mmCIF file of C-alpha atoms in Angstrom:
data_model
loop_
_atom_site.group_PDB
_atom_site.id
_atom_site.type_symbol
_atom_site.label_atom_id
_atom_site.label_comp_id
_atom_site.label_asym_id
_atom_site.label_seq_id
_atom_site.Cartn_x
_atom_site.Cartn_y
_atom_site.Cartn_z
ATOM 1 C CA MET E 1097 -133.172 19.900 11.833
ATOM 2 C CA SER E 1098 -134.177 16.857 13.848
ATOM 3 C CA SER E 1099 -131.435 14.563 15.126
ATOM 4 C CA ARG E 1100 -133.751 11.569 15.744
ATOM 5 C CA TRP E 1101 -136.464 10.097 13.528
ATOM 6 C CA THR E 1102 -138.824 7.254 14.530
ATOM 7 C CA PHE E 1103 -140.847 5.129 12.096
ATOM 8 C CA ASP E 1104 -143.511 2.772 13.443
ATOM 9 C CA GLY E 1105 -145.172 0.186 11.196
ATOM 10 C CA HIS E 1106 -144.449 -2.990 9.239
ATOM 11 C CA ILE E 1107 -141.760 -4.244 6.878
ATOM 12 C CA ALA E 1108 -142.470 -7.003 4.348
ATOM 13 C CA GLY E 1109 -139.715 -8.921 2.589
ATOM 14 C CA ILE E 1110 -140.657 -10.686 -0.653
ATOM 15 C CA GLY E 1111 -138.486 -12.796 -2.957
ATOM 16 C CA THR E 1112 -139.370 -14.269 -6.352
ATOM 17 C CA ALA E 1113 -138.116 -17.112 -8.530
ATOM 18 C CA SER E 1114 -136.849 -14.580 -11.112
ATOM 19 C CA GLY E 1115 -134.498 -13.046 -8.539
ATOM 20 C CA LEU E 1116 -136.524 -9.867 -8.014
ATOM 21 C CA ARG E 1117 -136.559 -8.964 -4.307
ATOM 22 C CA ALA E 1118 -138.705 -6.298 -2.641
ATOM 23 C CA VAL E 1119 -138.739 -4.759 0.827
ATOM 24 C CA VAL E 1120 -141.981 -2.910 1.540
ATOM 25 C CA GLY E 1121 -142.186 -0.379 4.361
ATOM 26 C CA MET E 1122 -145.670 0.490 5.640
ATOM 27 C CA TRP E 1123 -145.361 3.267 8.194
ATOM 28 C CA GLN E 1124 -148.419 4.191 10.235
ATOM 29 C CA ASP E 1125 -146.517 6.776 12.286
ATOM 30 C CA SER E 1126 -143.463 8.712 11.098
ATOM 31 C CA PRO E 1127 -142.042 12.243 10.796
ATOM 32 C CA PHE E 1128 -143.521 12.255 7.268
ATOM 33 C CA GLY E 1129 -146.958 11.069 8.382
ATOM 34 C CA SER E 1130 -148.424 7.765 7.253
ATOM 35 C CA PHE E 1131 -146.792 6.459 4.055
ATOM 36 C CA SER E 1132 -145.409 3.396 2.295
ATOM 37 C CA ASP E 1133 -142.228 2.896 0.277
ATOM 38 C CA VAL E 1134 -140.615 0.007 -1.589
ATOM 39 C CA MET E 1135 -136.977 -0.935 -2.034
ATOM 40 C CA VAL E 1136 -136.466 -3.226 -5.028
ATOM 41 C CA GLN E 1137 -133.358 -5.160 -5.976
ATOM 42 C CA GLN E 1138 -133.465 -6.614 -9.463
ATOM 43 C CA PRO E 1139 -131.795 -9.885 -10.509
ATOM 44 C CA SER E 1140 -128.914 -7.825 -11.932
ATOM 45 C CA GLY E 1141 -128.307 -6.302 -8.496
ATOM 46 C CA HIS E 1142 -129.712 -2.884 -9.498
ATOM 47 C CA ARG E 1143 -131.232 -1.214 -6.413
ATOM 48 C CA LEU E 1144 -134.291 0.970 -6.870
ATOM 49 C CA LEU E 1145 -136.257 3.056 -4.382
ATOM 50 C CA LEU E 1146 -139.956 3.705 -5.056
ATOM 51 C CA ALA E 1147 -141.108 6.529 -2.763
ATOM 52 C CA PRO E 1148 -144.333 8.576 -2.642
ATOM 53 C CA THR E 1149 -142.896 12.109 -2.232
ATOM 54 C CA PRO E 1150 -139.612 13.927 -2.853
ATOM 55 C CA ASP E 1151 -139.142 14.508 0.906
ATOM 56 C CA VAL E 1152 -139.558 10.814 1.722
ATOM 57 C CA ALA E 1153 -137.322 9.834 -1.209
ATOM 58 C CA GLY E 1154 -134.629 12.270 -0.064
ATOM 59 C CA PHE E 1155 -134.569 11.000 3.509
ATOM 60 C CA ILE E 1156 -134.548 7.302 2.589
ATOM 61 C CA ALA E 1157 -131.942 7.778 -0.157
ATOM 62 C CA ALA E 1158 -129.688 9.590 2.332
ATOM 63 C CA THR E 1159 -130.017 6.717 4.820
ATOM 64 C CA TYR E 1160 -129.740 3.706 2.459
ATOM 65 C CA SER E 1161 -127.944 2.957 -0.824
ATOM 66 C CA PHE E 1162 -129.661 2.913 -4.226
ATOM 67 C CA ASP E 1163 -128.703 3.013 -7.886
ATOM 68 C CA GLU E 1164 -131.965 4.744 -8.834
ATOM 69 C CA VAL E 1165 -134.767 6.632 -7.086
ATOM 70 C CA GLN E 1166 -138.293 7.089 -8.467
ATOM 71 C CA VAL E 1167 -141.063 9.197 -6.947
ATOM 72 C CA VAL E 1168 -144.312 7.359 -7.746
ATOM 73 C CA ASP E 1169 -147.690 6.703 -6.170
ATOM 74 C CA VAL E 1170 -147.185 3.996 -3.550
ATOM 75 C CA ALA E 1171 -150.232 2.261 -2.086
ATOM 76 C CA ALA E 1172 -149.749 -0.599 0.381
ATOM 77 C CA SER E 1173 -152.209 -2.196 2.764
ATOM 78 C CA LEU E 1174 -152.038 -5.045 5.252
ATOM 79 C CA ASP E 1175 -155.468 -6.407 6.187
ATOM 80 C CA ARG E 1176 -155.372 -9.480 8.424
ATOM 81 C CA HIS E 1177 -153.760 -12.032 6.084
ATOM 82 C CA ASN E 1178 -153.671 -9.977 2.885
ATOM 83 C CA LEU E 1179 -150.854 -7.712 1.700
ATOM 84 C CA THR E 1180 -151.517 -5.504 -1.319
ATOM 85 C CA VAL E 1181 -148.881 -3.256 -2.898
ATOM 86 C CA ASP E 1182 -149.092 -1.016 -5.959
ATOM 87 C CA ALA E 1183 -146.006 1.106 -6.568
ATOM 88 C CA GLY E 1184 -145.220 2.265 -10.088
ATOM 89 C CA PRO E 1185 -143.842 -0.802 -11.945
ATOM 90 C CA LEU E 1186 -144.405 -3.148 -8.988
ATOM 91 C CA ALA E 1187 -147.582 -4.931 -7.921
ATOM 92 C CA ILE E 1188 -147.773 -7.489 -5.094
ATOM 93 C CA ARG E 1189 -150.708 -9.569 -3.885
ATOM 94 C CA ALA E 1190 -149.588 -11.728 -0.959
ATOM 95 C CA ILE E 1191 -151.079 -13.834 1.806
ATOM 96 C CA THR E 1192 -149.561 -14.154 5.265
ATOM 97 C CA GLY E 1193 -149.637 -17.207 7.491
ATOM 98 C CA ALA E 1194 -149.224 -17.914 11.167
ATOM 99 C CA ARG E 1195 -146.889 -16.125 13.527
ATOM 100 C CA THR E 1196 -143.386 -17.605 13.451
ATOM 101 C CA LEU E 1197 -141.672 -19.152 16.465
ATOM 102 C CA LEU E 1198 -139.368 -16.132 16.498
ATOM 103 C CA GLY E 1199 -142.411 -13.864 16.371
ATOM 104 C CA THR E 1200 -143.834 -15.600 19.429
ATOM 105 C CA ALA E 1201 -140.533 -15.120 21.260
ATOM 106 C CA LEU E 1202 -140.358 -11.454 20.258
ATOM 107 C CA ARG E 1203 -143.837 -10.810 21.606
ATOM 108 C CA ALA E 1204 -142.696 -12.049 25.010
ATOM 109 C CA VAL E 1205 -140.367 -9.045 25.341
ATOM 110 C CA PRO E 1206 -142.172 -5.929 26.653
ATOM 111 C CA ARG E 1207 -142.569 -3.615 23.666
ATOM 112 C CA ARG E 1208 -141.146 -0.565 25.420
ATOM 113 C CA LEU E 1209 -137.930 -2.515 26.008
ATOM 114 C CA ALA E 1210 -137.949 -4.296 22.633
ATOM 115 C CA VAL E 1211 -137.786 -1.030 20.653
ATOM 116 C CA HIS E 1212 -135.367 0.869 22.916
ATOM 117 C CA PRO E 1213 -132.062 1.738 21.186
ATOM 118 C CA ARG E 1214 -129.905 0.603 24.117
ATOM 119 C CA TRP E 1215 -131.581 -2.807 24.173
ATOM 120 C CA LEU E 1216 -131.242 -3.117 20.403
ATOM 121 C CA ALA E 1217 -127.533 -2.280 20.542
ATOM 122 C CA ALA E 1218 -127.065 -4.911 23.263
ATOM 123 C CA VAL E 1219 -128.876 -7.746 21.453
ATOM 124 C CA ASN E 1220 -127.413 -6.988 18.009
ATOM 125 C CA PRO E 1221 -124.745 -9.762 18.222
ATOM 126 C CA PHE E 1222 -127.524 -12.342 18.645
ATOM 127 C CA ALA E 1223 -129.887 -11.041 15.926
ATOM 128 C CA ALA E 1224 -128.203 -12.838 13.034
ATOM 129 C CA LEU E 1225 -128.311 -16.103 14.978
ATOM 130 C CA ALA E 1226 -132.103 -15.833 15.228
ATOM 131 C CA ALA E 1227 -132.649 -14.489 11.679
ATOM 132 C CA PRO E 1228 -129.684 -14.794 9.276
ATOM 133 C CA GLY E 1229 -128.836 -11.455 7.681
ATOM 134 C CA ALA E 1230 -130.780 -9.413 10.221
ATOM 135 C CA ARG E 1231 -129.232 -6.854 12.559
ATOM 136 C CA THR E 1232 -130.835 -4.594 15.142
ATOM 137 C CA TYR E 1233 -128.206 -1.858 15.182
ATOM 138 C CA GLY E 1234 -125.693 -0.393 12.750
ATOM 139 C CA THR E 1235 -124.346 2.561 10.812
ATOM 140 C CA ALA E 1236 -126.508 4.020 8.044
ATOM 141 C CA GLY E 1237 -125.803 6.658 5.399
ATOM 142 C CA SER E 1238 -125.060 10.353 6.057
ATOM 143 C CA GLY E 1239 -123.366 9.546 9.360
ATOM 144 C CA ARG E 1240 -126.582 8.187 10.836
ATOM 145 C CA THR E 1241 -127.070 5.270 13.219
ATOM 146 C CA GLU E 1242 -130.115 3.015 12.903
ATOM 147 C CA PHE E 1243 -131.948 0.728 15.313
ATOM 148 C CA TYR E 1244 -134.511 -1.942 14.295
ATOM 149 C CA GLY E 1245 -136.964 -3.026 16.979
ATOM 150 C CA VAL E 1246 -138.973 -6.023 15.726
ATOM 151 C CA THR E 1247 -141.881 -7.070 17.944
ATOM 152 C CA ASP E 1248 -143.706 -9.622 15.778
ATOM 153 C CA LEU E 1249 -143.069 -11.739 12.688
ATOM 154 C CA GLN E 1250 -145.341 -13.663 10.292
ATOM 155 C CA HIS E 1251 -144.454 -15.773 7.278
ATOM 156 C CA VAL E 1252 -145.687 -14.862 3.808
ATOM 157 C CA THR E 1253 -147.179 -18.080 2.427
ATOM 158 C CA SER E 1254 -147.967 -17.106 -1.165
ATOM 159 C CA ALA E 1255 -147.600 -14.134 -3.478
ATOM 160 C CA VAL E 1256 -148.244 -12.940 -7.004
ATOM 161 C CA VAL E 1257 -145.630 -10.349 -7.990
ATOM 162 C CA ARG E 1258 -145.668 -8.373 -11.218
ATOM 163 C CA TRP E 1259 -142.913 -6.104 -12.497
ATOM 164 C CA ASN E 1260 -143.721 -3.784 -15.406
ATOM 165 C CA GLY E 1261 -146.827 -5.908 -16.005
ATOM 166 C CA ALA E 1262 -144.941 -9.219 -16.281
ATOM 167 C CA ASP E 1263 -145.036 -12.103 -13.798
ATOM 168 C CA ALA E 1264 -141.871 -11.998 -11.650
ATOM 169 C CA GLY E 1265 -142.157 -15.678 -10.730
ATOM 170 C CA ALA E 1266 -143.301 -17.707 -7.764
ATOM 171 C CA LEU E 1267 -142.613 -16.743 -4.164
ATOM 172 C CA ALA E 1268 -139.043 -17.684 -3.274
ATOM 173 C CA PRO E 1269 -136.386 -17.092 -0.593
ATOM 174 C CA ILE E 1270 -134.780 -13.653 -0.549
ATOM 175 C CA ARG E 1271 -131.434 -14.747 -1.951
ATOM 176 C CA PRO E 1272 -128.967 -13.259 -2.363
ATOM 177 C CA ALA E 1273 -129.671 -10.905 0.527
ATOM 178 C CA VAL E 1274 -130.655 -7.355 -0.383
ATOM 179 C CA THR E 1275 -127.904 -4.730 -0.092
ATOM 180 C CA PHE E 1276 -129.641 -1.443 0.657
ATOM 181 C CA GLY E 1277 -127.980 -0.995 4.048
ATOM 182 C CA PHE E 1278 -126.256 -2.705 6.950
ATOM 183 C CA SER E 1279 -129.157 -5.106 7.602
ATOM 184 C CA SER E 1280 -131.196 -7.458 5.459
ATOM 185 C CA VAL E 1281 -134.594 -9.074 5.917
ATOM 186 C CA PRO E 1282 -134.917 -12.795 6.838
ATOM 187 C CA PRO E 1283 -134.324 -15.147 3.891
ATOM 188 C CA ARG E 1284 -137.848 -16.544 4.192
ATOM 189 C CA PRO E 1285 -140.500 -14.063 2.980
ATOM 190 C CA SER E 1286 -142.168 -12.495 5.995
ATOM 191 C CA ILE E 1287 -143.825 -9.435 7.500
ATOM 192 C CA ALA E 1288 -142.414 -7.845 10.655
ATOM 193 C CA ARG E 1289 -143.972 -5.406 13.089
ATOM 194 C CA VAL E 1290 -141.192 -2.908 13.625
ATOM 195 C CA ARG E 1291 -140.118 0.410 15.036
ATOM 196 C CA THR E 1292 -137.097 1.937 13.298
ATOM 197 C CA THR E 1293 -135.160 4.720 15.016
ATOM 198 C CA VAL E 1294 -132.643 6.740 12.997
ATOM 199 C CA VAL E 1295 -130.216 8.958 14.908
ATOM 200 C CA ASP E 1296 -127.940 11.631 13.484
ATOM 201 C CA GLY E 1297 -124.467 10.468 14.464
ATOM 202 C CA ARG E 1298 -123.358 14.040 15.051
ATOM 203 C CA HIS E 1299 -125.820 14.275 17.942
ATOM 204 C CA GLY E 1300 -125.122 10.881 19.520
ATOM 205 C CA GLY E 1301 -127.638 8.165 20.504
#
C-alpha cells in the first residue's frame, strides 16, 4: 500500500445564499487517474461526499469527515472563465474573474518550492493570515498528514447553483466555514490551482 498520494489540479469553493456550500476537486493527475469529486455541506451542517467511484469515495472518506457518501457520476470542467459541474443532485454553472492579489503573490513563488511539504509545513502559521480558514499543513483522517500547495487563485464572480433541481440561491460567501477536515477554503468563492500531498503518518513525511 502506498504511503504517499499526490493530487494535482484545482479546487473550487462555492457558497450560496441558502447556506449550501460546495468544494469541487478537479484532479488532472492523481493515483486514481483524472477525476472530479464534490464535498457538499448543507445549511443544516450535513456533510455529503459525491464521488465517481467506490475507490475514490473510500480514499476521500478515510481522509476527511462526512455524514453521508454517494457514488454518482461526477463531471466537472474548467474552461478559461467557465466552471461547469454536474454531480448527482448538484449542478453548478459559474464564471471566474481575474487573478486575486494573493494569486499573484503565490505565482511569484517557484512552483517546485510552493508545493513541497517542508515549505508548506513552514508557512502554515501564515496561511490563515493571507486567507482566513485556510491552512497548508495538518492532520487528516486515518492517521494521515496532508499538505496543500496553492500556486494560483481566481475569484468566482457569478454562479447558478441547483440542488435536487431547485435554485440554491445567489452566489454568497462560504459561511460558516466548511468542516470536512482541518482546513477550509477562503470565505470568498474562488478557484485555486493546487497540489495536495497526503502522507500516511505511520511512514512519516
